[in-house]
Coordinates of N, CA and C and ligand atoms in Angstrom, one line a residue:
X1 N 0.9 -1.2 0.0 CA 0.0 0.0 0.0 C 0.9 1.2 0.0
X2 N 0.8 2.1 -1.0 CA 1.6 3.3 -1.0 C 0.8 4.5 -0.4
X3 N 1.5 5.2 0.5 CA 0.8 6.4 1.1 C 1.2 7.6 0.2
X4 N 0.2 8.4 -0.1 CA 0.5 9.5 -1.0 C 0.3 10.8 -0.3
X5 N 1.2 11.7 -0.5 CA 1.0 13.0 0.2 C 0.0 13.9 -0.6
X6 N -0.8 14.6 0.1 CA -1.7 15.5 -0.6 C -1.4 16.9 -0.2
X7 N -1.2 17.8 -1.2 CA -0.8 19.2 -0.9 C -1.9 20.1 -1.1
X8 N -2.1 21.0 -0.1 CA -3.1 22.1 -0.4 C -2.5 23.1 -1.3
X9 N -3.3 23.5 -2.3 CA -2.8 24.5 -3.3 C -3.9 25.5 -3.4
X10 N -3.7 26.7 -2.7 CA -4.8 27.7 -2.5 C -6.1 27.0 -2.0
X11 N -7.1 27.0 -2.9 CA -8.4 26.4 -2.4 C -8.6 24.9 -2.6
X12 N -7.7 24.3 -3.4 CA -7.9 22.9 -3.6 C -6.6 22.1 -3.2
X13 N -6.5 20.9 -3.7 CA -5.4 20.0 -3.3 C -5.0 19.2 -4.5
X14 N -3.7 18.7 -4.4 CA -3.3 17.8 -5.5 C -2.4 16.8 -4.8
X15 N -2.4 15.6 -5.4 CA -1.6 14.5 -4.8 C -0.2 14.5 -5.5
X16 N 0.8 14.1 -4.7 CA 2.1 14.0 -5.1 C 2.3 12.6 -5.8
X17 N 1.8 12.6 -7.0 CA 1.9 11.3 -7.8 C 2.6 11.5 -9.1
X18 N 3.1 10.3 -9.6 CA 3.5 10.3 -11.0 C 2.5 9.4 -11.8
X19 N 2.7 9.3 -13.1 CA 1.8 8.4 -13.8 C 1.8 7.0 -13.2
X20 N 3.1 6.6 -12.9 CA 3.2 5.2 -12.5 C 2.6 5.0 -11.1
X21 N 2.9 5.9 -10.2 CA 2.3 5.7 -8.8 C 0.8 5.9 -8.8
X22 N 0.3 6.7 -9.7 CA -1.2 6.9 -9.8 C -1.8 5.6 -10.3
X23 N -1.2 5.0 -11.3 CA -1.7 3.7 -11.8 C -1.7 2.6 -10.7
X24 N -0.6 2.6 -9.9 CA -0.6 1.7 -8.8 C -1.8 1.9 -7.8
X25 N -2.2 3.1 -7.7 CA -3.3 3.4 -6.8 C -4.6 2.7 -7.4
X26 N -4.7 2.8 -8.8 CA -5.9 2.2 -9.4 C -5.9 0.7 -9.1
X27 N -4.8 0.0 -9.1 CA -4.7 -1.4 -8.8 C -5.2 -1.6 -7.4
X28 N -4.7 -0.8 -6.5 CA -5.1 -0.8 -5.0 C -6.6 -0.6 -4.9
X29 N -7.1 0.3 -5.7 CA -8.6 0.6 -5.6 C -9.4 -0.6 -6.0
X30 N -9.0 -1.2 -7.2 CA -9.8 -2.3 -7.7 C -9.6 -3.6 -6.9
X31 N -8.4 -3.8 -6.4 CA -8.2 -5.0 -5.7 C -8.3 -4.9 -4.2
X32 N -8.5 -3.7 -3.7 CA -8.5 -3.4 -2.2 C -10.0 -3.5 -1.7
X33 N -10.2 -2.5 -0.8 CA -11.5 -2.6 -0.1 C -12.7 -2.3 -1.0
X34 N -13.9 -2.9 -0.6 CA -15.1 -2.9 -1.5 C -15.9 -1.6 -1.4
X35 N -15.3 -0.6 -2.1 CA -16.1 0.7 -2.2 C -15.7 1.4 -3.4
X36 N -16.5 2.4 -3.8 CA -16.1 3.2 -4.9 C -15.0 4.2 -4.5
X37 N -13.9 4.2 -5.2 CA -12.8 5.1 -5.0 C -12.9 6.2 -6.1
X38 N -12.7 7.4 -5.8 CA -12.9 8.5 -6.8 C -11.6 9.2 -7.2
X39 N -11.6 9.5 -8.5 CA -10.4 10.1 -9.0 C -10.8 11.4 -9.8
X40 N -10.2 12.5 -9.5 CA -10.6 13.8 -10.2 C -9.3 14.5 -10.5
X41 N -9.5 15.5 -11.4 CA -8.3 16.2 -11.9 C -8.2 17.6 -11.2
X42 N -7.0 17.9 -10.7 CA -6.9 19.2 -10.0 C -6.2 20.2 -11.1
X43 N -6.8 21.3 -11.3 CA -6.2 22.3 -12.2 C -6.7 23.7 -11.7
X44 N -6.1 24.8 -12.2 CA -6.4 26.1 -11.7 C -7.8 26.5 -11.8
X45 N -8.6 26.0 -12.9 CA -10.0 26.4 -13.0 C -10.7 25.8 -11.8
X46 N -10.3 24.6 -11.3 CA -11.0 24.0 -10.2 C -10.8 24.8 -8.9
X47 N -9.7 25.5 -8.8 CA -9.4 26.3 -7.6 C -10.5 27.4 -7.4
X48 N -11.2 27.8 -8.5 CA -12.2 28.8 -8.4 C -13.6 28.2 -8.4
X49 N -13.8 27.0 -9.0 CA -15.2 26.5 -9.1 C -15.5 25.6 -7.8
X50 N -14.5 24.9 -7.3 CA -14.7 24.0 -6.2 C -15.3 24.7 -4.9
X51 N -14.7 25.8 -4.4 CA -15.1 26.4 -3.2 C -16.6 26.8 -3.2
X52 N -17.1 27.2 -4.4 CA -18.4 27.8 -4.5 C -19.5 26.8 -4.6
X53 N -19.2 25.5 -4.7 CA -20.2 24.5 -4.9 C -20.0 23.4 -3.9
X54 N -20.9 23.3 -2.9 CA -20.7 22.4 -1.7 C -20.6 20.9 -2.2
X55 N -21.3 20.5 -3.2 CA -21.1 19.1 -3.6 C -19.8 18.8 -4.2
X56 N -19.4 19.8 -5.1 CA -18.1 19.7 -5.8 C -17.0 19.7 -4.7
X57 N -17.1 20.6 -3.7 CA -16.1 20.7 -2.7 C -16.0 19.4 -1.9
X58 N -17.1 18.8 -1.5 CA -17.1 17.6 -0.7 C -16.5 16.4 -1.5
X59 N -16.8 16.4 -2.8 CA -16.3 15.3 -3.7 C -14.7 15.5 -3.8
X60 N -14.3 16.7 -4.0 CA -12.8 16.9 -4.1 C -12.1 16.7 -2.8
X61 N -12.7 17.1 -1.7 CA -12.1 17.0 -0.4 C -11.9 15.5 0.0
X62 N -12.9 14.7 -0.4 CA -12.9 13.3 0.0 C -12.4 12.4 -1.1
X63 N -11.9 12.9 -2.2 CA -11.4 12.1 -3.4 C -10.3 11.2 -2.9
X64 N -10.2 10.0 -3.6 CA -9.1 9.1 -3.2 C -7.9 9.4 -4.0
X65 N -8.0 10.1 -5.1 CA -6.9 10.5 -5.9 C -7.2 11.8 -6.6
X66 N -6.3 12.8 -6.4 CA -6.4 14.1 -7.1 C -5.2 14.3 -8.0
X67 N -5.4 14.1 -9.3 CA -4.3 14.2 -10.3 C -3.8 15.6 -10.5
X68 N -2.5 15.8 -10.5 CA -1.9 17.1 -10.8 C -2.1 17.3 -12.3
X69 N -3.3 17.7 -12.8 CA -3.6 17.7 -14.2 C -3.1 18.9 -14.9
X70 N -3.2 20.1 -14.3 CA -2.8 21.3 -15.0 C -1.4 21.8 -14.7
X71 N -0.8 22.5 -15.7 CA 0.5 23.0 -15.5 C 0.6 24.0 -14.3
X72 N -0.5 24.8 -14.1 CA -0.6 25.8 -13.1 C -0.4 25.1 -11.7
X73 N -1.1 23.9 -11.5 CA -1.0 23.2 -10.3 C 0.4 22.7 -10.0
X74 N 1.0 22.2 -11.1 CA 2.4 21.7 -11.0 C 3.4 22.8 -10.6
X75 N 3.3 23.9 -11.3 CA 4.2 25.0 -11.0 C 4.0 25.5 -9.5
X76 N 2.7 25.5 -9.1 CA 2.4 26.0 -7.7 C 3.0 25.0 -6.7
X77 N 2.9 23.7 -7.0 CA 3.4 22.7 -6.1 C 4.9 22.8 -6.0
X78 N 5.6 23.1 -7.1 CA 7.0 23.3 -7.1 C 7.4 24.5 -6.3
X79 N 6.7 25.6 -6.6 CA 7.1 26.8 -5.9 C 6.8 26.8 -4.4
X80 N 5.6 26.3 -4.0 CA 5.2 26.3 -2.6 C 5.9 25.2 -1.8
X81 N 6.1 24.1 -2.4 CA 6.6 22.9 -1.6 C 7.9 22.4 -2.0
X82 N 8.5 23.0 -3.1 CA 9.8 22.5 -3.7 C 9.8 21.0 -4.0
X83 N 8.6 20.5 -4.5 CA 8.6 19.1 -4.9 C 8.7 19.1 -6.4
X84 N 9.5 18.0 -6.9 CA 9.6 18.0 -8.4 C 8.4 17.4 -9.1
X85 N 7.3 18.2 -8.9 CA 6.0 17.7 -9.4 C 6.0 17.7 -10.9
X86 N 5.3 16.7 -11.5 CA 5.1 16.6 -12.9 C 3.6 16.5 -13.2
X87 N 3.2 16.9 -14.4 CA 1.8 16.7 -14.7 C 1.4 15.3 -14.9
X88 N 0.2 14.9 -14.4 CA -0.4 13.7 -14.8 C -1.8 14.1 -15.4
X89 N -1.8 14.4 -16.7 CA -3.0 14.9 -17.3 C -4.1 13.8 -17.2
X90 N -5.3 14.2 -16.8 CA -6.5 13.3 -16.6 C -6.7 12.5 -17.9
X91 N -6.6 13.2 -19.0 CA -6.9 12.6 -20.4 C -5.9 11.4 -20.6
X92 N -4.6 11.6 -20.3 CA -3.6 10.6 -20.5 C -3.8 9.5 -19.5
X93 N -4.1 9.9 -18.3 CA -4.2 8.9 -17.2 C -5.4 8.0 -17.5
X94 N -6.5 8.5 -18.1 CA -7.6 7.6 -18.4 C -7.2 6.6 -19.4
X95 N -6.4 7.0 -20.4 CA -6.0 6.0 -21.4 C -5.0 5.0 -20.8
X96 N -4.1 5.5 -19.9 CA -3.2 4.5 -19.3 C -3.9 3.5 -18.4
X97 N -5.0 4.0 -17.8 CA -5.8 3.1 -17.0 C -6.5 2.1 -17.9
X98 N -6.9 2.5 -19.1 CA -7.4 1.5 -20.1 C -6.4 0.5 -20.4
X99 N -5.1 0.9 -20.6 CA -4.0 -0.1 -20.9 C -3.9 -1.1 -19.8
X100 N -3.9 -0.5 -18.5 CA -3.8 -1.3 -17.3 C -5.0 -2.3 -17.2
X101 N -6.2 -1.8 -17.5 CA -7.4 -2.6 -17.4 C -7.3 -3.8 -18.4
X102 N -6.8 -3.5 -19.6 CA -6.6 -4.6 -20.6 C -5.6 -5.6 -20.1
X103 N -4.5 -5.2 -19.5 CA -3.5 -6.1 -19.0 C -4.1 -7.0 -17.9
X104 N -4.8 -6.3 -17.0 CA -5.2 -7.0 -15.8 C -6.6 -7.7 -15.9
X105 N -7.3 -7.4 -17.0 CA -8.6 -7.9 -17.1 C -9.7 -7.2 -16.3
X106 N -9.5 -6.0 -15.9 CA -10.5 -5.2 -15.2 C -11.6 -4.8 -16.1
X107 N -12.9 -5.1 -15.9 CA -14.0 -4.7 -16.7 C -14.3 -3.2 -16.6
X108 N -14.5 -2.5 -17.7 CA -14.7 -1.1 -17.8 C -16.1 -0.7 -18.3
X109 N -16.6 0.4 -17.7 CA -17.9 1.0 -18.2 C -17.6 2.4 -18.5
X110 N -18.1 2.9 -19.7 CA -17.8 4.3 -20.1 C -19.1 5.0 -20.3
X111 N -19.3 6.0 -19.4 CA -20.6 6.8 -19.4 C -20.3 8.3 -19.6
X112 N -20.9 8.8 -20.7 CA -20.8 10.3 -20.9 C -20.6 10.6 -22.4
X113 N -20.8 11.9 -22.7 CA -20.6 12.5 -24.0 C -21.8 12.2 -24.9
X114 N -21.8 12.8 -26.1 CA -22.8 12.5 -27.1 C -22.7 11.1 -27.6
X115 N -23.8 10.5 -28.0 CA -23.9 9.1 -28.4 C -22.8 8.8 -29.4
X116 N -22.7 9.6 -30.5 CA -21.7 9.2 -31.5 C -20.2 9.3 -31.0
X117 N -20.0 10.3 -30.1 CA -18.7 10.5 -29.5 C -18.4 9.3 -28.6
X118 N -19.3 8.9 -27.8 CA -19.1 7.8 -26.9 C -18.8 6.5 -27.7
X119 N -19.6 6.2 -28.7 CA -19.5 5.0 -29.5 C -18.1 5.0 -30.2
X120 N -17.7 6.2 -30.8 CA -16.4 6.2 -31.5 C -15.3 6.1 -30.5
X121 N -15.4 6.7 -29.3 CA -14.3 6.6 -28.3 C -14.1 5.2 -27.9
X122 N -15.2 4.5 -27.6 CA -15.2 3.1 -27.2 C -14.5 2.2 -28.3
X123 N -14.8 2.5 -29.5 CA -14.2 1.7 -30.6 C -12.7 2.0 -30.7
X124 N -12.4 3.3 -30.6 CA -10.9 3.7 -30.6 C -10.2 3.0 -29.5
X125 N -10.8 3.0 -28.3 CA -10.1 2.4 -27.1 C -9.9 0.9 -27.3
X126 N -10.9 0.3 -27.9 CA -10.8 -1.2 -28.2 C -9.7 -1.5 -29.2
X127 N -9.5 -0.5 -30.2 CA -8.4 -0.7 -31.1 C -7.1 -0.5 -30.5
X128 N -7.0 0.6 -29.7 CA -5.7 1.0 -29.1 C -5.3 0.0 -28.0
X129 N -6.2 -0.6 -27.3 CA -5.8 -1.5 -26.2 C -6.5 -2.9 -26.4
X130 N -5.9 -3.7 -27.3 CA -6.6 -4.9 -27.6 C -6.8 -5.8 -26.3
X131 N -7.9 -6.4 -26.3 CA -8.2 -7.2 -25.1 C -9.0 -6.5 -24.0
X132 N -9.1 -5.2 -24.1 CA -9.8 -4.4 -23.1 C -11.2 -4.9 -23.0
X133 N -11.7 -5.1 -21.8 CA -13.1 -5.5 -21.7 C -14.0 -4.3 -21.4
X134 N -14.6 -3.7 -22.4 CA -15.5 -2.6 -22.2 C -16.9 -3.3 -22.1
X135 N -17.3 -3.4 -20.9 CA -18.5 -4.3 -20.7 C -19.8 -3.5 -20.8
X136 N -19.7 -2.2 -21.0 CA -20.9 -1.4 -21.1 C -20.5 0.1 -21.4
X137 N -21.5 0.8 -22.1 CA -21.3 2.2 -22.4 C -22.6 2.9 -22.4
X138 N -22.6 4.1 -22.2 CA -23.9 4.9 -22.3 C -23.5 6.4 -22.7
X139 N -24.3 7.0 -23.5 CA -24.0 8.4 -23.7 C -24.4 9.2 -22.4
X140 N -24.0 10.4 -22.4 CA -24.2 11.2 -21.2 C -25.5 12.0 -21.1
X141 N -26.5 11.6 -21.9 CA -27.7 12.4 -22.0 C -28.9 11.6 -21.6
X142 N -28.7 10.8 -20.6 CA -29.8 9.9 -20.0 C -30.7 10.8 -19.2
X143 N -32.0 10.8 -19.4 CA -32.9 11.6 -18.6 C -33.0 11.0 -17.2
X144 N -33.4 11.9 -16.2 CA -33.5 11.4 -14.8 C -34.3 10.1 -14.7
X145 N -35.4 10.0 -15.5 CA -36.2 8.8 -15.4 C -35.5 7.5 -16.0
X146 N -34.4 7.7 -16.7 CA -33.7 6.6 -17.2 C -32.6 6.1 -16.3
X147 N -32.4 6.8 -15.2 CA -31.2 6.6 -14.3 C -31.3 5.3 -13.6
X148 N -32.4 4.8 -13.2 CA -32.5 3.5 -12.5 C -32.0 2.4 -13.5
X149 N -32.4 2.5 -14.7 CA -32.0 1.5 -15.7 C -30.5 1.6 -15.9
X150 N -30.0 2.8 -16.0 CA -28.5 2.9 -16.2 C -27.7 2.3 -15.1
X151 N -28.2 2.6 -13.8 CA -27.5 2.0 -12.7 C -27.6 0.5 -12.7
X152 N -28.8 0.0 -13.1 CA -28.9 -1.5 -13.2 C -27.9 -2.0 -14.2
X153 N -27.8 -1.3 -15.3 CA -26.9 -1.8 -16.4 C -25.4 -1.8 -15.9
X154 N -25.1 -0.7 -15.2 CA -23.7 -0.6 -14.7 C -23.4 -1.8 -13.8
X155 N -24.4 -2.0 -12.9 CA -24.2 -3.1 -11.9 C -24.2 -4.5 -12.6
X156 N -25.1 -4.7 -13.5 CA -25.2 -6.0 -14.2 C -23.9 -6.2 -15.0
X157 N -23.3 -5.2 -15.5 CA -22.1 -5.4 -16.3 C -20.9 -5.9 -15.5
X158 N -20.9 -5.7 -14.2 CA -19.8 -6.1 -13.4 C -18.6 -5.2 -13.5
X159 N -18.8 -4.0 -14.1 CA -17.6 -3.1 -14.3 C -16.9 -2.8 -12.9
X160 N -15.6 -2.9 -12.9 CA -14.8 -2.5 -11.8 C -14.3 -1.0 -11.9
X161 N -14.2 -0.6 -13.2 CA -13.8 0.8 -13.5 C -14.8 1.5 -14.2
X162 N -15.2 2.7 -13.7 CA -16.2 3.5 -14.4 C -15.6 4.8 -14.7
X163 N -15.7 5.2 -16.0 CA -15.3 6.6 -16.4 C -16.5 7.4 -16.6
X164 N -16.5 8.6 -15.9 CA -17.6 9.5 -16.0 C -17.2 10.7 -16.9
X165 N -17.9 10.8 -18.0 CA -17.5 11.9 -18.9 C -18.6 12.9 -19.1
X166 N -19.1 13.5 -18.0 CA -20.2 14.4 -18.0 C -19.8 15.8 -17.9
X167 N -18.5 16.1 -17.7 CA -18.1 17.5 -17.5 C -18.3 17.8 -16.0
X168 N -17.6 18.8 -15.5 CA -17.7 19.2 -14.1 C -18.5 20.4 -14.0
X169 N -19.5 20.5 -13.0 CA -19.6 19.7 -11.8 C -20.6 18.5 -12.0
X170 N -21.1 18.3 -13.3 CA -22.1 17.3 -13.5 C -21.7 15.9 -13.0
X171 N -20.4 15.6 -13.3 CA -20.0 14.2 -13.0 C -19.9 14.0 -11.5
X172 N -19.4 15.1 -10.8 CA -19.3 15.0 -9.3 C -20.7 14.9 -8.7
X173 N -21.7 15.7 -9.3 CA -23.0 15.7 -8.8 C -23.7 14.3 -9.0
X174 N -23.4 13.7 -10.2 CA -23.9 12.4 -10.5 C -23.4 11.4 -9.4
X175 N -22.1 11.4 -9.1 CA -21.5 10.5 -8.1 C -22.1 10.7 -6.8
X176 N -22.3 12.0 -6.4 CA -22.9 12.3 -5.1 C -24.3 11.6 -4.9
X177 N -25.0 11.7 -6.1 CA -26.4 11.2 -6.0 C -26.5 9.7 -6.2
X178 N -25.7 9.1 -7.1 CA -25.9 7.7 -7.4 C -24.7 6.8 -7.0
X179 N -23.6 7.4 -6.5 CA -22.4 6.6 -6.2 C -22.7 5.4 -5.3
X180 N -23.5 5.6 -4.3 CA -23.8 4.6 -3.3 C -24.5 3.4 -3.8
X181 N -25.1 3.5 -5.0 CA -25.9 2.4 -5.6 C -25.0 1.6 -6.5
X182 N -23.7 2.0 -6.7 CA -22.8 1.2 -7.6 C -22.3 0.0 -6.8
X183 N -22.6 -1.2 -7.4 CA -22.2 -2.4 -6.6 C -20.8 -3.0 -6.8
X184 N -20.3 -2.9 -8.0 CA -19.0 -3.5 -8.3 C -17.9 -2.5 -8.6
X185 N -18.3 -1.3 -8.9 CA -17.3 -0.3 -9.3 C -16.4 0.0 -8.1
X186 N -15.1 0.0 -8.4 CA -14.1 0.2 -7.3 C -13.3 1.5 -7.6
X187 N -13.2 1.8 -8.9 CA -12.4 3.0 -9.3 C -13.3 3.8 -10.3
X188 N -13.5 5.1 -9.9 CA -14.4 5.9 -10.8 C -13.6 7.2 -11.1
X189 N -13.3 7.5 -12.3 CA -12.6 8.7 -12.7 C -13.5 9.7 -13.4
X190 N -13.6 10.9 -13.0 CA -14.3 12.0 -13.7 C -13.3 12.4 -14.8
X191 N -13.8 12.3 -16.1 CA -12.9 12.5 -17.2 C -13.3 13.7 -18.1
X192 N -14.3 14.4 -17.7 CA -14.7 15.7 -18.4 C -14.9 15.4 -19.9
X193 N -14.1 16.1 -20.7 CA -14.3 16.1 -22.2 C -13.3 15.1 -22.9
X194 N -12.7 14.2 -22.1 CA -11.7 13.2 -22.7 C -12.2 12.4 -23.8
X195 N -13.5 12.0 -23.8 CA -14.0 11.1 -24.9 C -14.1 11.9 -26.2
X196 N -14.3 13.2 -26.1 CA -14.3 14.1 -27.3 C -12.9 14.1 -27.9
X197 N -11.8 14.0 -27.1 CA -10.5 14.0 -27.6 C -10.2 12.7 -28.2
X198 N -10.6 11.6 -27.5 CA -10.3 10.2 -28.0 C -11.0 10.0 -29.3
X199 N -12.3 10.5 -29.4 CA -13.1 10.3 -30.7 C -12.5 11.2 -31.8
X200 N -11.6 12.1 -31.5 CA -11.1 13.0 -32.5 C -11.8 14.2 -32.8
X201 N -12.8 14.5 -31.9 CA -13.6 15.8 -32.1 C -12.9 17.0 -31.6
X202 N -12.1 16.8 -30.6 CA -11.3 17.9 -30.0 C -9.8 17.4 -30.1
X203 N -9.0 18.2 -30.7 CA -7.6 17.8 -30.9 C -6.8 18.2 -29.6
X204 N -5.9 17.3 -29.2 CA -5.0 17.6 -28.1 C -3.9 18.5 -28.7
X205 N -3.3 19.3 -27.9 CA -2.2 20.2 -28.4 C -1.1 19.4 -29.0
X206 N -0.3 19.9 -30.0 CA 0.9 19.2 -30.5 C 1.9 19.1 -29.4
X207 N 2.7 18.0 -29.5 CA 3.6 17.7 -28.4 C 4.4 18.8 -27.9
X208 N 4.9 19.7 -28.8 CA 5.7 20.8 -28.4 C 5.0 21.7 -27.4
X209 N 3.7 21.9 -27.5 CA 3.0 22.7 -26.6 C 2.9 22.0 -25.2
X210 N 2.6 20.6 -25.3 CA 2.5 19.9 -24.0 C 3.8 19.9 -23.3
X211 N 4.9 19.7 -24.0 CA 6.2 19.5 -23.3 C 6.7 20.8 -22.7
X212 N 6.2 22.0 -23.3 CA 6.7 23.3 -22.8 C 5.6 23.8 -21.8
X213 N 4.6 23.0 -21.4 CA 3.6 23.5 -20.4 C 2.7 24.5 -21.0
X214 N 2.6 24.5 -22.4 CA 1.7 25.6 -23.0 C 0.5 25.0 -23.7
X215 N 0.1 23.8 -23.2 CA -1.1 23.2 -23.7 C -2.3 24.1 -23.6
X216 N -2.4 24.8 -22.4 CA -3.5 25.7 -22.2 C -3.6 26.8 -23.2
X217 N -2.4 27.3 -23.7 CA -2.3 28.3 -24.6 C -2.8 27.9 -26.0
X218 N -2.4 26.6 -26.4 CA -2.8 26.1 -27.6 C -4.4 25.9 -27.6
X219 N -4.9 25.4 -26.5 CA -6.3 25.2 -26.4 C -7.0 26.6 -26.5
X220 N -6.4 27.6 -26.0 CA -7.0 28.9 -26.0 C -7.0 29.5 -27.4
X221 N -5.9 29.4 -28.2 CA -5.9 29.9 -29.5 C -6.7 29.1 -30.5
X222 N -6.8 27.8 -30.2 CA -7.6 27.0 -31.1 C -9.1 27.0 -30.8
X223 N -9.5 27.5 -29.6 CA -10.9 27.6 -29.2 C -11.1 28.8 -28.3
X224 N -11.2 30.0 -28.9 CA -11.2 31.2 -28.1 C -12.4 31.3 -27.1
X225 N -13.4 30.4 -27.3 CA -14.5 30.3 -26.3 C -14.0 29.9 -24.9
X226 N -12.8 29.3 -24.9 CA -12.2 28.9 -23.6 C -11.7 30.1 -22.8
X227 N -11.6 31.3 -23.5 CA -11.1 32.4 -22.8 C -11.8 32.7 -21.4
X228 N -13.1 32.5 -21.4 CA -13.8 32.7 -20.1 C -13.3 31.8 -19.0
X229 N -13.0 30.5 -19.4 CA -12.5 29.6 -18.4 C -11.0 29.9 -18.0
X230 N -10.2 30.3 -19.1 CA -8.8 30.4 -18.8 C -8.4 31.8 -18.3
X231 N -9.3 32.7 -18.2 CA -9.0 34.0 -17.7 C -8.6 34.0 -16.2
X232 N -8.9 32.8 -15.6 CA -8.6 32.7 -14.2 C -7.1 32.4 -14.0
X233 N -6.4 32.0 -15.1 CA -5.0 31.6 -14.9 C -4.1 32.7 -14.3
X234 N -4.2 33.9 -14.9 CA -3.3 35.0 -14.3 C -3.7 35.2 -12.8
X235 N -5.0 35.2 -12.5 CA -5.4 35.4 -11.1 C -4.8 34.3 -10.2
X236 N -4.9 33.0 -10.7 CA -4.3 31.9 -10.0 C -2.8 32.1 -9.7
X237 N -2.1 32.5 -10.8 CA -0.6 32.7 -10.7 C -0.3 33.7 -9.7
X238 N -1.0 34.9 -9.7 CA -0.7 35.9 -8.7 C -1.1 35.5 -7.3
X239 N -2.1 34.7 -7.1 CA -2.5 34.3 -5.8 C -1.4 33.3 -5.2
X240 N -0.8 32.4 -6.1 CA 0.2 31.5 -5.7 C 1.4 32.3 -5.3
X241 N 1.8 33.3 -6.0 CA 3.0 34.1 -5.7 C 2.8 34.8 -4.3
X242 N 1.6 35.3 -4.1 CA 1.2 35.9 -2.8 C 1.4 34.9 -1.7
X243 N 0.9 33.8 -1.9 CA 0.9 32.7 -0.9 C 2.4 32.4 -0.6
X244 N 3.2 32.3 -1.6 CA 4.7 32.1 -1.4 C 5.3 33.2 -0.6
X245 N 4.9 34.4 -0.9 CA 5.4 35.5 -0.1 C 5.0 35.4 1.4
X246 N 3.8 35.0 1.6 CA 3.2 34.9 3.0 C 4.0 33.8 3.7
X247 N 4.3 32.7 3.0 CA 5.0 31.6 3.6 C 6.4 32.1 4.1
X248 N 7.1 32.9 3.2 CA 8.4 33.4 3.5 C 8.4 34.4 4.7
X249 N 7.4 35.2 4.7 CA 7.2 36.2 5.8 C 7.1 35.5 7.1
X250 N 6.3 34.4 7.1 CA 5.9 33.7 8.4 C 7.0 32.7 8.8
X251 N 8.1 32.6 8.0 CA 9.1 31.7 8.4 C 10.1 32.2 9.4
Ligands
UDP1 N1 -21.9 16.1 -21.4 C1 -22.7 15.0 -21.1 N2 -23.9 15.2 -20.6 C2 -24.4 16.4 -20.3 C3 -23.6 17.5 -20.6 C4 -22.3 17.3 -21.1 O1 -22.3 13.8 -21.3 O2 -25.6 16.5 -19.8 C5 -20.5 15.8 -21.9 C6 -20.3 16.6 -23.2 O3 -20.8 15.9 -24.3 C7 -18.7 16.6 -23.2 C8 -18.4 16.6 -21.7 O4 -19.6 16.3 -21.0 O5 -18.3 15.4 -23.8 C9 -18.0 18.0 -21.2 O6 -16.7 18.3 -21.6 P1 -15.9 19.6 -21.0 O7 -14.7 19.7 -21.8 O8 -16.8 20.8 -21.0 O9 -15.7 19.1 -19.5 P2 -14.6 19.5 -18.5 O10 -13.3 18.7 -18.9 O11 -14.3 21.0 -18.6 O12 -15.1 19.1 -17.1

């Protein structure tokens, strides 16, 4: 059992994990105690959305794994705690979890996104990770009256890993409401818009942007609608610097 440090970063938290150690946690979740373990992504946008939403806050506070998804979180962890943090992007982690699931034979259920996106993403994952058991899937537009059926389908599928691709805070709200009815799921990751990326609807940034920590910038110039979401980045950066100054003053 590996014990993972969790660092507070302004209003949220991130775990001191690498891709490898985070995948080891998934093995622990699936093969360990009989409950749903939750995995979410920590990024600067969440620093502003989480405190204002009690359900989101509770889900993040009690999450079993908080991935250092955004470059802002990683830079903040390095600056505030001097740890050699590296990004573990939720989108890549989801696919590495699929690789692991294929190797270990863990059954997977994929819930979320538009019907065509969900179907295409499932097909792509099956091609990318031969042998993966995707035992069920559903688009993310199931009406409230269809929810009992969906829960029955997830339970009957025997899925140990559930990916929730409803966007935030919808996926956290769904878990708060229905999580206790999941019988076999042991690891549940909120993956936001990842299925759109896998299905090829949304392109990930070219490698050069990812390696230089400028994925956010690529996403901004390729989709200016994101400006609203990303305008929090400079505020986040200045708050982290202020926090660093406060730590120095109080030392
Ligand atoms: N979505 C869904 N059901 C809904 C609303 C949204 O399945 O009722 C899906 C949507 O199709 C998209 C994802 O949720 O695939 C939201 O992606 P976004 O990038 O906005 O999420 P984030 O990563 O920001 O949480």
